[in-house]
Amino acid sequence: MTAARYELTGRTAMITGASSGIGAHLARLLAQVGANVVLAARRTDRIAALAEELGTDRACAVAMDVTDEASVIAGFDAGEARFGVANILIANAGTSHAGRSTEIAARDAAQTIDTNFTGVFLTAREAAKRMIATGTRESEKGRILIMGSITHRLHGMGDAVYAASKAGVAHLGRNLAREWVRQGINVNTIHPGYIPTEIQGDWYQTPGGQAQIAGFHRRRLVEMEALDDPVLYFCSDASRMVTGCDMVIDDGQVL
């Protein structure tokens, strides 16, 4: 595999949840290999700063609440006005409300499902509509990459709703891949292991977090950069014949 096969010059990528963590990291990654990047999130001050960092000739920031259909459509419209139709979508927006199932508030459970599952569906659907309308059936350039989680395979305490939402998007991804297989759109899902990001706060510095790390077979967290090559593969022409795939990147944490 040569670096040239990861080249994304002339392609436009929409990344949801781009204001921090994995989303911001992947925005920098795709910009480095030539993609125009549409940064979508609710925290518009953060994505505006990231767009400035990447260069306004290469990136733009659009307000988007992935749980709201009108907001999703407006965000895609704004990105399209700047860079044309996005032929890459990274559905990365997510949230978590930790707590035992007997204690978590109904509104927090609903927000988790709305963001992690419904948000993926709404953004993937909007991306696919626009890709199909611009000829992905012929070009085979459509790429939708869903960010899942290894929790979809785990049974723990404190994240039942989150884990179920991630199991849902894994199955959703396979179904969308089948539905759009003749439309030149590849839909794949990456399931990262435990990576230190803003969503966990200072958990990994606490005794409980340290105990969790000690329980992993290799006694370490996954490095963010471990996602780079797989993400570029799924977004590029190198993965032209790969759709409906689930890839776990967890350093053996789920074993």
Short mmCIF file of C-alpha atoms in Angstrom, two decimals, residues 23 42 119 218:
data_model
loop_
_atom_site.label_atom_id
_atom_site.label_comp_id
_atom_site.label_asym_id
_atom_site.label_seq_id
_atom_site.Cartn_x
_atom_site.Cartn_y
_atom_site.Cartn_z
CA GLY A 23 -13.37 14.16 15.20
CA ARG A 42 -22.77 22.24 17.90
CA GLY A 119 -27.73 11.11 14.53
CA ARG A 218 -1.52 -4.88 27.37
#
